[in-house]
Structures are given as C-alpha cells and as structure tokens.
XYZ file of C-alpha atoms in Angstrom:
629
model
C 156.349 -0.032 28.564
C 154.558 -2.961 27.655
C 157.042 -5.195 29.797
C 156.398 -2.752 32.784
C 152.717 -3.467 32.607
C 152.958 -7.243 32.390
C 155.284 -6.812 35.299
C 152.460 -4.939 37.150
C 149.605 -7.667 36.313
C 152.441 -10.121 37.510
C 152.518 -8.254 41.133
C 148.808 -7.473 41.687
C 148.352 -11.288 40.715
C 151.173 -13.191 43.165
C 149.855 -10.136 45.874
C 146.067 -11.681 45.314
C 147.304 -15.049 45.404
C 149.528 -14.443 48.899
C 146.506 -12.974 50.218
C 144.178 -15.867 49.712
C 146.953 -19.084 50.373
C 147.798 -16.728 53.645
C 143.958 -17.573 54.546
C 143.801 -20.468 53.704
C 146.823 -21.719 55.225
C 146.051 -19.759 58.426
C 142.815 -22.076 58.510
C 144.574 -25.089 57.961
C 146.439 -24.646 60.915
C 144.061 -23.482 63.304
C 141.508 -26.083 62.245
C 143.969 -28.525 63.654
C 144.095 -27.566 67.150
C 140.305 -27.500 66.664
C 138.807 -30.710 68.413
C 135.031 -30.382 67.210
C 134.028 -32.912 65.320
C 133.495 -32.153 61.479
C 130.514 -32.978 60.125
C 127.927 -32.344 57.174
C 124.130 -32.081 57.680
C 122.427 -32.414 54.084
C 119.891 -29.227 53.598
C 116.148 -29.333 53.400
C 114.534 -28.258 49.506
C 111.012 -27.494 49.351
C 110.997 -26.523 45.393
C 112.044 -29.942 44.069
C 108.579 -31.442 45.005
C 106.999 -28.412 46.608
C 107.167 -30.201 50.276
C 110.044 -29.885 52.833
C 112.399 -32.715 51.956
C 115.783 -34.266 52.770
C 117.934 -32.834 49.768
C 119.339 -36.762 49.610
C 116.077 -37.785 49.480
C 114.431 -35.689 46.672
C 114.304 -37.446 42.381
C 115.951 -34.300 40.828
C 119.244 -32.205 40.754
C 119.501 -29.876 42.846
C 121.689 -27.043 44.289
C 120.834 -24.688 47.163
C 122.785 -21.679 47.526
C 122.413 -20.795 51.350
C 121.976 -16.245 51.585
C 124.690 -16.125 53.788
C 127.211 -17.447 51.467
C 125.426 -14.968 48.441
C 126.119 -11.902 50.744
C 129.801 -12.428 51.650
C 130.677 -13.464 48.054
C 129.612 -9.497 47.104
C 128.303 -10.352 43.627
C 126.407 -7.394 41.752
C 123.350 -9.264 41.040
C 122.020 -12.851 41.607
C 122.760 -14.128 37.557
C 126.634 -13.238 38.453
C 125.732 -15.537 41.566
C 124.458 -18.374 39.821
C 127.683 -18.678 38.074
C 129.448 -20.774 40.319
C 125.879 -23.293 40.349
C 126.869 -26.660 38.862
C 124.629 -26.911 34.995
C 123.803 -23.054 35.187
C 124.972 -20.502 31.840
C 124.704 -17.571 32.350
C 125.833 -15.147 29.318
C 126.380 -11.243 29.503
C 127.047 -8.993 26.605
C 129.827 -7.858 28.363
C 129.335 -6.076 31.869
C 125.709 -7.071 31.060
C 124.944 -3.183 31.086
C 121.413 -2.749 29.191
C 121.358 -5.848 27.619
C 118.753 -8.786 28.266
C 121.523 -11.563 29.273
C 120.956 -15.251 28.623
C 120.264 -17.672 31.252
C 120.064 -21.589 30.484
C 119.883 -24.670 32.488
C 120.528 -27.909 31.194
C 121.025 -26.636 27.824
C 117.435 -24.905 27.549
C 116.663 -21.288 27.574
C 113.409 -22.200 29.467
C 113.982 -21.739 32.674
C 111.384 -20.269 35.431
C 112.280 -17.941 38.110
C 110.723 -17.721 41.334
C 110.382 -15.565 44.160
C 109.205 -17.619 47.510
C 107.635 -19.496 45.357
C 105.870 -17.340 42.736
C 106.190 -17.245 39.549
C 108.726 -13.938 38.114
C 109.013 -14.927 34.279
C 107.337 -12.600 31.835
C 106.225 -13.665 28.249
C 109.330 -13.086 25.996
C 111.715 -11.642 28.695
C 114.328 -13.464 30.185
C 114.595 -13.254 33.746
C 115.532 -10.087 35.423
C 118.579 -11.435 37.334
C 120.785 -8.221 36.494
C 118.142 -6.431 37.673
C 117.917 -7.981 40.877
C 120.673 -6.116 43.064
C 119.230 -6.378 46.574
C 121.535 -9.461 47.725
C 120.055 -8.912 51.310
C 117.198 -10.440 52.777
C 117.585 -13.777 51.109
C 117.257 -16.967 53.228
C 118.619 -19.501 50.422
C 118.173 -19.770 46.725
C 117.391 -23.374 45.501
C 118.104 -24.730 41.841
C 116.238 -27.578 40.331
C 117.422 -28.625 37.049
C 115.416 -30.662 34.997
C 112.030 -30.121 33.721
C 109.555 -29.333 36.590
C 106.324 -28.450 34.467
C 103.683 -30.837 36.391
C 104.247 -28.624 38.973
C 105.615 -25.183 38.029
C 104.165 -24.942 34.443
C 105.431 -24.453 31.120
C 108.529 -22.580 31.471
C 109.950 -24.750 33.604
C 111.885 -27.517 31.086
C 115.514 -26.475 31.635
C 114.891 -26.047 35.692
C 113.470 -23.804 38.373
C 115.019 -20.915 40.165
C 113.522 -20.114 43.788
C 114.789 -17.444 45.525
C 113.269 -17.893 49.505
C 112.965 -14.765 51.634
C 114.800 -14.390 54.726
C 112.735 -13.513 58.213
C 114.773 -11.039 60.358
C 116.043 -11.575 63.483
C 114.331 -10.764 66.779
C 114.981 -7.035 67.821
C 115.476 -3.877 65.257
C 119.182 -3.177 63.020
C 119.854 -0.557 61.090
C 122.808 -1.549 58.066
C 124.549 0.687 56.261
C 127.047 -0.277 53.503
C 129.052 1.525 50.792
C 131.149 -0.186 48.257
C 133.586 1.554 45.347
C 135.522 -0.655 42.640
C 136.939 -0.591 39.073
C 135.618 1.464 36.367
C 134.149 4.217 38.834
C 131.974 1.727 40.717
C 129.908 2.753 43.111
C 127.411 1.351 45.922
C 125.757 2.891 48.747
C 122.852 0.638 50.396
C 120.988 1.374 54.191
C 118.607 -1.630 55.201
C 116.617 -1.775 58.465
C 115.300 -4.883 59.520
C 113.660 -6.704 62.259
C 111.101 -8.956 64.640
C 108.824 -7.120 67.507
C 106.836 -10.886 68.532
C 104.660 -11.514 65.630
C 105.658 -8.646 63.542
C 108.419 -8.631 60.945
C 109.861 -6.116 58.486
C 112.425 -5.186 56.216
C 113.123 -2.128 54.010
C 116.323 -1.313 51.796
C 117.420 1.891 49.224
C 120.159 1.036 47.166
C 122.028 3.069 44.251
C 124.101 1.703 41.808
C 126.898 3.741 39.529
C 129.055 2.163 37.143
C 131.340 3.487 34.305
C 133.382 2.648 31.356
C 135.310 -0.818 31.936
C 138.279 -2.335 29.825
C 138.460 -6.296 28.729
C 141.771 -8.118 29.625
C 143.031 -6.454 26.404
C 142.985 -2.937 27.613
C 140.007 -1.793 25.160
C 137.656 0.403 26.866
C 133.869 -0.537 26.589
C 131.653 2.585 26.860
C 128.771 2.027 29.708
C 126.896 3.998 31.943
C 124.532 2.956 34.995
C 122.659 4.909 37.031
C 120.829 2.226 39.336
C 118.084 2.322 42.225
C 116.528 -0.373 44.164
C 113.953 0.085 46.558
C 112.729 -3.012 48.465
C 110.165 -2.941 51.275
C 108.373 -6.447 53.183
C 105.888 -6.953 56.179
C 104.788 -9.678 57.817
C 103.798 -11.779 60.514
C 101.752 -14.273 62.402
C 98.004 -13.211 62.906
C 97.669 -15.981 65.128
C 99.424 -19.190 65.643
C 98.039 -20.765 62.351
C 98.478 -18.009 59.936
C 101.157 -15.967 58.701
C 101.085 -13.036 55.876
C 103.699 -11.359 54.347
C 103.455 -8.953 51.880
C 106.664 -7.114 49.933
C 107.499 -4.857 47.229
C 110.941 -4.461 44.590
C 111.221 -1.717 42.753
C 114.135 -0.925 40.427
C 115.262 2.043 38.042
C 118.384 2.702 35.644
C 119.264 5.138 32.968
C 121.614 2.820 31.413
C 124.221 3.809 28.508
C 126.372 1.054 26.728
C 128.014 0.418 23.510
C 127.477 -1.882 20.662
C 130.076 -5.099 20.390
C 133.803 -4.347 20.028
C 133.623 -3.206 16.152
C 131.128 -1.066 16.673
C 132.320 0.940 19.944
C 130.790 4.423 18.778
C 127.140 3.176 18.530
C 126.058 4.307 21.787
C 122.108 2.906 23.298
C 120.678 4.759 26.069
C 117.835 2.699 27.931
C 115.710 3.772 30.730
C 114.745 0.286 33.061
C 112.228 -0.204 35.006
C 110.346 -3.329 37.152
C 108.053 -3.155 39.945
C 106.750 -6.165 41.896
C 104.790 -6.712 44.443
C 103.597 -10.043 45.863
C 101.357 -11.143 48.694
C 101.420 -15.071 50.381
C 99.151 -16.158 53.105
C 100.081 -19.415 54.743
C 97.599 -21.195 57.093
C 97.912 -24.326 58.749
C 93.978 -25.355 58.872
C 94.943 -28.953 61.511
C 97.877 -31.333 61.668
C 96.772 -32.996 58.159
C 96.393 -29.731 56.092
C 97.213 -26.721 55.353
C 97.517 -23.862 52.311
C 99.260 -21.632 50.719
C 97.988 -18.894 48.897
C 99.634 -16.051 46.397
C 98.685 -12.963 44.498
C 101.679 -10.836 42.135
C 101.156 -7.702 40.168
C 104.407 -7.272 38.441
C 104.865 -4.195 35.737
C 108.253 -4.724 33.284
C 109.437 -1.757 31.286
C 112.823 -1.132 28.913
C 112.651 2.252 27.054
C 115.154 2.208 24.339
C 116.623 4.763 22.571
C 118.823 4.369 19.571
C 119.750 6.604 17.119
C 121.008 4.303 14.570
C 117.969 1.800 14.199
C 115.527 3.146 16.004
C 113.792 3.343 19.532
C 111.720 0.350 20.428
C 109.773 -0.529 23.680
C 109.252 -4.013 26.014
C 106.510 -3.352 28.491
C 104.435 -5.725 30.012
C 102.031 -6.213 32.946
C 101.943 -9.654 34.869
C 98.903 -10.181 37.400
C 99.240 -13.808 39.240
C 96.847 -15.621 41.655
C 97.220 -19.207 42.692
C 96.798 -21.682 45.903
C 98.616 -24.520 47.230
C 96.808 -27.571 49.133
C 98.913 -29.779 51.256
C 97.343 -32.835 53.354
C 98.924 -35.470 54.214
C 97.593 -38.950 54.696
C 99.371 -41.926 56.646
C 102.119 -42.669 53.779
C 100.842 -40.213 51.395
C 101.407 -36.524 51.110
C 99.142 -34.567 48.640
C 99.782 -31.356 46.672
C 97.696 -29.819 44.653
C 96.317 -26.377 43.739
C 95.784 -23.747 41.068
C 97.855 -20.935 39.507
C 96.136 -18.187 36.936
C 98.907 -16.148 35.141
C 98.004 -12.892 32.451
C 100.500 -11.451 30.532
C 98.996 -7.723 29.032
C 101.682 -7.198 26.346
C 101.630 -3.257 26.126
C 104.798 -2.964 23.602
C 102.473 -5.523 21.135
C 99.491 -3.422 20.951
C 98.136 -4.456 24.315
C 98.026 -8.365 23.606
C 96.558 -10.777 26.861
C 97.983 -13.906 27.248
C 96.275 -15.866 29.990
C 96.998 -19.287 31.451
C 94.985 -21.128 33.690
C 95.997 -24.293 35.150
C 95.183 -26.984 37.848
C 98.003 -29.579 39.170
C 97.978 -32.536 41.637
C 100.848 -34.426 43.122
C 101.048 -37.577 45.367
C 104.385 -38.407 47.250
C 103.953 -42.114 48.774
C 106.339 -43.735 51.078
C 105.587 -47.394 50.716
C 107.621 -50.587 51.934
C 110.231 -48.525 54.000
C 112.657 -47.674 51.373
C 110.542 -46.571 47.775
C 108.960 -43.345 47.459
C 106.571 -43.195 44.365
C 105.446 -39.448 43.143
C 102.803 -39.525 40.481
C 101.199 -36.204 39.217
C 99.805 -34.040 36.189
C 99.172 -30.932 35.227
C 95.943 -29.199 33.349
C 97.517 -26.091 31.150
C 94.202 -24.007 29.523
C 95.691 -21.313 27.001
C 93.879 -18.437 25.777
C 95.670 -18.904 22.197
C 96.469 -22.557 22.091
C 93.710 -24.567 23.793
C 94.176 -27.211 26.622
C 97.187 -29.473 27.482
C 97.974 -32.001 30.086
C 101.896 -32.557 31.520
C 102.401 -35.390 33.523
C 104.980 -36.955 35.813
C 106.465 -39.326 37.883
C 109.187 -40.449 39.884
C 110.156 -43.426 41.667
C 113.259 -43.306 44.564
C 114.699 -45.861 46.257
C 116.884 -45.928 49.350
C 120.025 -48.157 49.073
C 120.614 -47.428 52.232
C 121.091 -44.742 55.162
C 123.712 -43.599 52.920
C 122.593 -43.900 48.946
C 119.395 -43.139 47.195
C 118.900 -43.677 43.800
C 116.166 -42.642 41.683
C 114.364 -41.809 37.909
C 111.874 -39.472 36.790
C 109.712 -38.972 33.819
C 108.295 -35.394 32.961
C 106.186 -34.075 29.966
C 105.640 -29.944 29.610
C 104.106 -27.495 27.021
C 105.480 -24.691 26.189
C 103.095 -21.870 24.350
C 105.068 -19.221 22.132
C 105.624 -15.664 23.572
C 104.013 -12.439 22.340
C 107.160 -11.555 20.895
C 107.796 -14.719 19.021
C 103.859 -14.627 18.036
C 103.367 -10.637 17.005
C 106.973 -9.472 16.894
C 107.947 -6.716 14.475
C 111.137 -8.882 13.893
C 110.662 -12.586 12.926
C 106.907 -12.226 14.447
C 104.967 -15.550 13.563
C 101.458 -16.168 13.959
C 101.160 -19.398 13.276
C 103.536 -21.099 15.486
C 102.320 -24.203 17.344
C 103.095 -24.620 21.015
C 106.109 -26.997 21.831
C 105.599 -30.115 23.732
C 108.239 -32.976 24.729
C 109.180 -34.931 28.008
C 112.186 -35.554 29.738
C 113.671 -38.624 31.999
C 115.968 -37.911 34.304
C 117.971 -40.440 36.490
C 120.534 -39.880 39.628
C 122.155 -40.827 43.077
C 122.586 -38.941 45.971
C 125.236 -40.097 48.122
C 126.607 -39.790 51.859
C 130.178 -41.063 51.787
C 130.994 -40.011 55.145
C 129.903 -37.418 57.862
C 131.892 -34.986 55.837
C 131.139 -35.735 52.123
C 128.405 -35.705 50.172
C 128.073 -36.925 46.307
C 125.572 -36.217 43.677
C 125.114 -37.827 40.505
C 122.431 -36.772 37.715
C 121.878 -37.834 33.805
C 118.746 -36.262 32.101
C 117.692 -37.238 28.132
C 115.082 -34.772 26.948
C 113.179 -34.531 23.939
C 111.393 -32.088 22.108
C 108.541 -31.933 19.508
C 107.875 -28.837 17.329
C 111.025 -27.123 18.616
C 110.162 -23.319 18.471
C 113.600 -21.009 17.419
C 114.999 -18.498 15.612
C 115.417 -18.966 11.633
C 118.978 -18.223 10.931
C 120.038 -21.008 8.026
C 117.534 -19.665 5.799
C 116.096 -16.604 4.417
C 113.274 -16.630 6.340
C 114.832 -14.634 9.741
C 111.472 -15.235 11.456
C 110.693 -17.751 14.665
C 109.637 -21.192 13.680
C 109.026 -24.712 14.550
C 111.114 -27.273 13.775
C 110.598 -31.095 13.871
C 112.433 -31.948 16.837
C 115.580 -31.140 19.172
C 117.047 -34.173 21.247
C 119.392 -33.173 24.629
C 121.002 -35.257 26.862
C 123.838 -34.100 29.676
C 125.180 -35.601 32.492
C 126.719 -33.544 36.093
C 128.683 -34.794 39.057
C 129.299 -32.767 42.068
C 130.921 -33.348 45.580
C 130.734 -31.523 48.641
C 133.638 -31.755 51.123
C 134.000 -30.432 54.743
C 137.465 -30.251 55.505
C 137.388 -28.955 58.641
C 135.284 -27.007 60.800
C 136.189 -23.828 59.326
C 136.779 -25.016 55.642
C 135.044 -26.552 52.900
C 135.460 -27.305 49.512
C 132.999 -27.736 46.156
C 133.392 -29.281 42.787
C 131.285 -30.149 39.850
C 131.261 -30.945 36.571
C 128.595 -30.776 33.558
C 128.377 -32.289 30.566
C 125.453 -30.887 27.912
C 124.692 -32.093 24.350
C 122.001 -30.410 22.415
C 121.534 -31.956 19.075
C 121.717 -29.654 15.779
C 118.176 -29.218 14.009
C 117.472 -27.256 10.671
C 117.830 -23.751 12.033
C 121.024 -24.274 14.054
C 124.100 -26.437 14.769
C 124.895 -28.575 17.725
C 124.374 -27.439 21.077
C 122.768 -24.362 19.950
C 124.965 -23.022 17.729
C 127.645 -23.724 20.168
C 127.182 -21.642 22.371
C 126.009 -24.109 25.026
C 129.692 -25.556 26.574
C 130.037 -28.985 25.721
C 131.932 -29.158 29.393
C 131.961 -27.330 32.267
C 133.843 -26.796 35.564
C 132.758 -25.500 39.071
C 135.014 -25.464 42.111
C 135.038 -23.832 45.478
C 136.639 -23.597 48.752
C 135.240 -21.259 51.570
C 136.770 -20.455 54.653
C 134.555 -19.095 57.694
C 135.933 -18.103 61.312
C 134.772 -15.630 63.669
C 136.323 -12.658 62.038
C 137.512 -14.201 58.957
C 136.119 -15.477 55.902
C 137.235 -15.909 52.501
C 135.955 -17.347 48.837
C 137.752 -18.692 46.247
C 135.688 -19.574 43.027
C 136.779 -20.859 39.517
C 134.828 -22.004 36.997
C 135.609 -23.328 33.729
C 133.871 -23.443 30.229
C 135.252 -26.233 27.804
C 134.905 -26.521 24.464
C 132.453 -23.574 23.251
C 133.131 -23.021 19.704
C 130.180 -21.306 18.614
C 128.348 -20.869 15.332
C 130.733 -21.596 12.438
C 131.708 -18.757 10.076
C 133.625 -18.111 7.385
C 137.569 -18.416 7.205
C 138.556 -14.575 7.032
C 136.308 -13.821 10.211
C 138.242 -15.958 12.127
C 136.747 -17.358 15.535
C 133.469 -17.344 16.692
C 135.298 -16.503 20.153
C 138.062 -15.156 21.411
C 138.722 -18.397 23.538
C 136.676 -21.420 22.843
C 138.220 -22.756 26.493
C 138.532 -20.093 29.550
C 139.026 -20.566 33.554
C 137.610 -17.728 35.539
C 139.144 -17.116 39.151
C 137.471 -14.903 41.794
C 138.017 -14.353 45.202
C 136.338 -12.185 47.909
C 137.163 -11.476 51.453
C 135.127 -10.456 54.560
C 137.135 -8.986 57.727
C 134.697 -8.223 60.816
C 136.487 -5.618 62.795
C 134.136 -5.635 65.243
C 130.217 -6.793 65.603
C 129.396 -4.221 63.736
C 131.712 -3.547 61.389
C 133.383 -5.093 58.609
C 135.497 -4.702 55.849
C 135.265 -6.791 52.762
C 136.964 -7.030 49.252
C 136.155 -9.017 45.808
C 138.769 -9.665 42.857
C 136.897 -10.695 39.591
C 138.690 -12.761 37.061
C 142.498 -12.870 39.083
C 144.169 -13.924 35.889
C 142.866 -11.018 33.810
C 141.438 -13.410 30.961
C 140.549 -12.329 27.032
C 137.302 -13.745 26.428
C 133.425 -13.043 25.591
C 130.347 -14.790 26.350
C 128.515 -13.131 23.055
C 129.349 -12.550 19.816
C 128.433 -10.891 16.570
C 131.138 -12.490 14.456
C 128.181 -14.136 12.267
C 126.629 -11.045 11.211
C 129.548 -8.165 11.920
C 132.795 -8.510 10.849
C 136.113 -10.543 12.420
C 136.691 -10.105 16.194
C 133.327 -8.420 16.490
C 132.873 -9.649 20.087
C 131.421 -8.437 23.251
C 134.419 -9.049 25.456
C 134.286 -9.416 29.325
C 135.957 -6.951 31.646
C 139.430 -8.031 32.568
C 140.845 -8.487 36.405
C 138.700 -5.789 38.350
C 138.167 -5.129 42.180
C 135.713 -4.017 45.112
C 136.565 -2.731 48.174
C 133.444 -2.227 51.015
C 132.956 -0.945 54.582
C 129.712 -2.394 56.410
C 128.266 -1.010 59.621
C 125.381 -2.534 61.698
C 123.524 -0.350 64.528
C-alpha cells in the first residue's frame, strides 16, 4: 500500500513537471522565431524616498512586485505573496488559519505596512496580510528593506510594505471568478470595475471556505474558514489639479483550527474581523508643488474562544491624519509633512496611544552624478516623550550603467499596549528602543536584458525590547543591545520576449542577547534562496517559484525532544498556470509545494513535548475558471 502511494506522488509529480518543461520549452522555441528586440526597462519606486524615482537610482533595497504578476500567481493572500520577495519571512502556524503569522524583514519583526501610502500597522498586531484576500485591484506592491523611520516612523526598522492601488481601465467590466482546491477549498469572487472620464470605481464580494488539510506526512490538521471580503473605492479628478479617492475593506471569518501537532484535539474557534477605510486627496497647487493629503479610520477585532485556557479579546481602533508637501527647487526636491496616528486599545481597558510627528527630506542632485538626501524626523509620544530620527544618504552614479550608494538611518521604536499592559508578560516600565542602521549597495545594468542588485545593511540596537524566555521572569523586557548585519544579491534576467527569470539570495545574522540565542532563537534563516522564471504569451502564461530556507535550527532544546524542526533546510516548489480561452475567459491552475515536503515554519518543541510542530500542508492544488463581461 505504502509503495502504491509513493508510486502515486511519483506520477502527479513527473505529470506537474511535464506540464511546466512543456511550457517552458514551447516558449523557448517560439521566442526564437521572435525578432523583437529583448529588452529591460528598470521600474519607477515612489516609497523608497517618497518621490517617483528610477529604481537604479534610489539608496535602499528594493523589490516591486508588479499586480499583474500577484493575480496570475493565484496566491490566497498577499503574506503567501511576499514569499517569493528576496529578504522577506514570512511564518504561518501551519495553513495560517486563526493564527497571527510572523512577518520579518531583514531579520526584524518591525516592519510597517502600507496601503497607497498610509500607514496599516496597529499597536501590538502584526500585519493583517492573511487577512488581506482581495488580490485584485492592485497596481504594484513595493518592498523597501532597511530602516525607513525618517520618513515612515517608528515601525519601519526592518522595511516598508506599500501596497499601490490600481485605477481601472476606461469603460465598465463585470468579473466573475470561482476557484475550488485541496482540503475542500473554495472561492467565489464578482468585481466590477471601471473609468466614465473623470470618474473611477471599483467594488468586489469575495467568500472564502477552507477545510481540514494534511502535511506531507499524511496527518490531518483540523481547520475551518468561513471568509468574506467586501472591498468598495471611488474616485476621480475634480478638475485637472485634483484627484480624490476614497475606499473601503472589510473582512469577516469564523475561523476553527487546531493546536500544534501534539495537541490535535484542542480545537480554537475565532471570529475575525477588520474594517478600513481611507481617504487621499492629491493636488498639484503649480509646476513646483504639490500635496498629498490622508485620513484612515481602521477598527481590528479577533474574538477568541477557547475552552481550555480561556477566551481572550484583541480589539483596537486606529484613526490616522497626515499631509505630504512636495516642491521642488532647481536641484533640490523637498518632502516634508505631518502624520498623527491614535491607537484606542479596547481589549486593554480602552488605552490611547497617540503619536504625533513632523518629517522633512531634501533630495539634491549636485555635480551631475551625486545625489545627497538629508532628513529627520520629530516623533512626540503620549507615553514616552519626544524623539528625533535622522537620515541620510549619499548616491553616486558610476556610470549610465552602475550606481552605488550608503545610507545612515536612526528610528525609535515605543512599546505596544500589549507589551506595556498585557495580562501575559505586561510591563510598565519598558523604555522605548532606539538604534540606527547603515546600509550600503549597487544597482547595476549589465545589459539591456539584465539587471543586478547588491545590498549590505549593519544595524544596531539600544534597549532591545523582547520576550523573557531564559529566565523566570516570562514578561517583555529590555535588553542592552542586539547587533544585525545581512547581506542580499539578486539578478533579473529577460530571456526573451516572452520569458524571464529571477534569483536572489539573503544572508541575515542577528546576534544572541540575554533573552535569546542567535538570530532570534533561530528562527531567522541564516540563508535564503529565491528563484523564478515566468513565461507570458497571448494565451499562455506560466510561474515557476522555489524558494529555499538554509540553515534554520531554531531554539535549542533538550536531547530527548529531538529537533527544534522537522527540517532545519527545505526547498519549496510552486507553480501556477493561466490559459485564456478567449478574452474573456480563462482557466488557471496553482500546485503548492510540487515535491510534497515535511516541514514547519513554527514550533512548540520548547515548551510541548518532541515533534510538537505546526507542520505545513503537503503538495496541494487549485483549479479556477475566470469570466470578464
């Protein structure tokens, strides 16, 4: 029996594998009869210095995931997505089913997530990402890694997520899509969208289901979730100097899931909820300057219900209002502006936390080739007083084809409500936790086809704020200091017109401090792995992504609970598939981890008993129709 079922895996794998070399050979071949010319334009990043620039041109690392690649890769939610980014973790207790899931850049936790622009982070709560589902309707995501608090604020030390709205099309189109999978999966999504001259609009329902799944092992993980996303936007030009838009995300789950592996039959139930709506008006005021103003009202609520230890509630209220100044002066282009940001705490007895601050930036282009970007940053605290980040850069262009550069950035970073009040390690007297980081690369043009990026950041960090597991204390404290350094490569190929190819690789070291081993408690890889290779035609396209994590150990534990991990070294393979039948139709598949791998991005080994693991789901598929009217 058992040999019949490796047998099987065998098949559906060398089936998978035909499927995708089949595409990828077919491209090969028709790309050369193909007599356009290849080339590679470099894209255009606005977060990295918060002005349109020349991704070659801008002092940070950055990656910019374009919303037409997100859509026809058919991930569930944009922190699967941000898998394949070069320096991204992203850790799920499992399918990532009603747990908060960890997301860290460059080794830190502290990462900020926007939304065109706007601030999305929450004291104490990770970002959403599982909970953002709606995949449609996004122009391009752009990742900054590296500390960006001069301009973005405190939570921005491991890098800056900013997820940029898409405007529809001109005319009106109705989409309608349904998608079914592995472990009773279920998706059924209708968007209409479009542009009447000025006007714009977009508005999308989407349900979610999702069952039981099994790990590569064959162990079934009890889950349950009951999803619903409602997304609504307007917009448009009042005249030809201002444009609003306004939009709205709601989403809702009744979520069941189990605890990890050893403990199976203790079953959560949460209820999930997060509303959001956000409101930008841009105006260009004359040919020098121009602004850019924001308000957010964000509500985040998790009702849990467990029998074994008790319910417990996270529910906060965010309320956001800020404006961005932009004039530009011969050589010199000025930002500056304001952001106020409250955080009502209802799960901690209705605790405020309010932030006020006040930044200014110059970019100067002097003698042809140097750019020089001085700034700072005013951060006023309603618990911990007044504190000033600031930065600067200074790029230089080799070049048409190389530009090298080196940045320095401080940032504060205040303690959440949670880590403040909590019923669970709670500390009031935590201080706020300050350091600086210098970062130095090279962007590269090797040819019209390739393009290279280099990056190596060294960050430090004074009064380090985590969680006390060495001692007896199990509360949040500060310790004296936590030194990082990490260094990524990445290339981007164009093979031919219709096929292109990505690699990267990361290296992270995060040094041990009283409360917790190297690279925080090893569960920061010390390597890591990204490749790509995309295929587009007019009816065909096809993704194949693999990423690899080197050399995760984990915390260390005693000899009779054996590893930390199941696999301190795994390569993930996916693949997805879009057919377009006709203009308005198209079929489209996804295979998640081809090689059906045993491994778990969480673990309770520490405090549970041997094996006690959170394992991944094993090789699983989607299958979709699409229809556009």
């Amino acid at each position: 029996m058992k040999q019949s079922v490796k047998n099987k895996k065998a098949i559906i794998v060398y089936v998978t594998l035909v499927l995708v070399g089949t595409t990828l050979g077919r491209q090969t071949v028709w790309a050369e009869g193909d007599n356009e010319e290849v080339y590679v334009l470099p894209d255009v990043v606005v977060t990295a210095t918060r002005t349109e620039k020349n991704i070659n041109k801008v002092p940070a690392s950055v990656t910019i995931l374009q919303g037409e690649d997100l859509q026809e890769r058919h991930q569930d939610n944009l922190g699967d997505a941000l898998r394949i980014v070069p320096g991204v973790q992203f850790d799920s207790y499992g399918s990532g089913a009603g747990y908060s899931n960890t997301l860290r850049m460059n080794g830190s936790n502290n990462v900020l997530f926007m939304v065109d622009g706007i601030t999305m982070n929450a004291t104490g709560v990770n970002p959403p990402l599982t909970m953002m589902r709606n995949m449609d309707g996004i122009d391009r995501v752009e990742v900054v890694r590296g500390a960006a608090s001069t301009l973005y604020g405190s939570g921005a030390i491991g890098g800056v997520i900013n997820m940029i709205t898409r405007v529809p099309d001109e005319g009106m189109r109705t989409t309608v899509r349904t998608i079914g999978g592995s472990y009773d999966q279920e998706q059924y999504k209708v968007i209409n969208e479009g542009k009447e001259g000025d006007l714009y609009w977009r508005a999308s329902y989407q349900k979610d289901l999702m069952g039981s799944y099994k790990d590569a092992h064959g162990l079934t993980i009890p889950q349950r979730l009951d999803g619903h996303t409602a997304s609504f936007m307007v917009g448009g030009n009042v005249d030809s100097k201002n444009n609003v838009m306004f939009s709205y995300d709601s989403y809702r789950a009744g979520v069941k899931y189990a605890d990890s592996n050893a403990s199976l039959f203790h079953i959560r139930h949460n209820s999930e909820a997060n509303d959001s709506f956000r409101g930008i008006w841009k105006s260009t005021i004359n040919d020098r300057l121009s602004h850019q103003l924001y308000v957010l009202n964000n509500h985040y609520d998790i009702s849990a219900k467990d029998a074994m230890y008790g319910d417990y509630d996270t529910e906060i209220h965010t309320k956001a209002i800020g404006d961005q100044v932009t004039y530009t002066l011969g050589a010199h282009t000025i930002v500056g502006g304001f952001d106020w940001h409250q955080d009502k705490v209802d799960s901690q007895n209705g605790v405020k936390l309010t932030n006020s601050s006040y930044y200014v930036q110059d970019e100067w282009q002097f003698a042809s080739k140097w750019t020089l970007i001085p700034g700072f940053r005013v951060d006023h605290h309603s618990a911990f007083g007044t504190n000033t980040s600031p930065h600067i850069s200074l790029a230089y262009d080799v070049n048409d084809k190389t530009n090298v550069y080196v940045s320095y950035n401080e940032y504060f970073l205040a303690p959440t409500a949670y880590q403040l009040y909590g019923l669970y390690g709670g500390n009031k007297n935590l201080k706020p936790e300050t350091g600086y980081e210098i970062d130095f690369g090279v962007h590269h043009q090797f040819d019209d086809t390739l393009l290279g990026n280099m990056n190596f950041f060294v960050r430090h960090a004074k009064d380090k704020i985590g969680y006390d597991t060495k001692s007896l204390n199990n509360i949040y404290e500060n310790f004296d200091k936590e030194d990082s350094y990490g260094l990524s490569m990445d290339l981007y190929k164009q093979i031919t017109s219709h096929l292109s190819a990505k690699a990267a690789y990361t290296y992270t070291h995060v040094d041990a401090t009283s409360a917790r081993s190297a690279n925080l408690d090893g569960y920061v890889p010390k390597h890591a792995v990204n490749f790509s290779l995309d295929y587009n035609a007019s009816k065909w396209d096809a993704h194949l992504d693999v990423r690899g994590v080197i050399d995760r150990p984990g915390r260390s534990v005693s000899v009779d609970k054996g590893d930390f991990f199941p696999k301190n070294t795994y390569w993930i393979t996916n693949v997805s598939a879009n057919y377009r039948i006709t203009d308005e139709i198209t079929i489209f598949g996804r295979v998640n981890n081809i090689f059906d791998v045993y491994y778990a991005e969480m673990s309770n080994v520490s405090y549970g008993s041997a094996r006690d693991w959170w394992t991944m789901p094993g090789r699983n598929y989607q299958l979709g129709l699409e229809m556009t009217f």
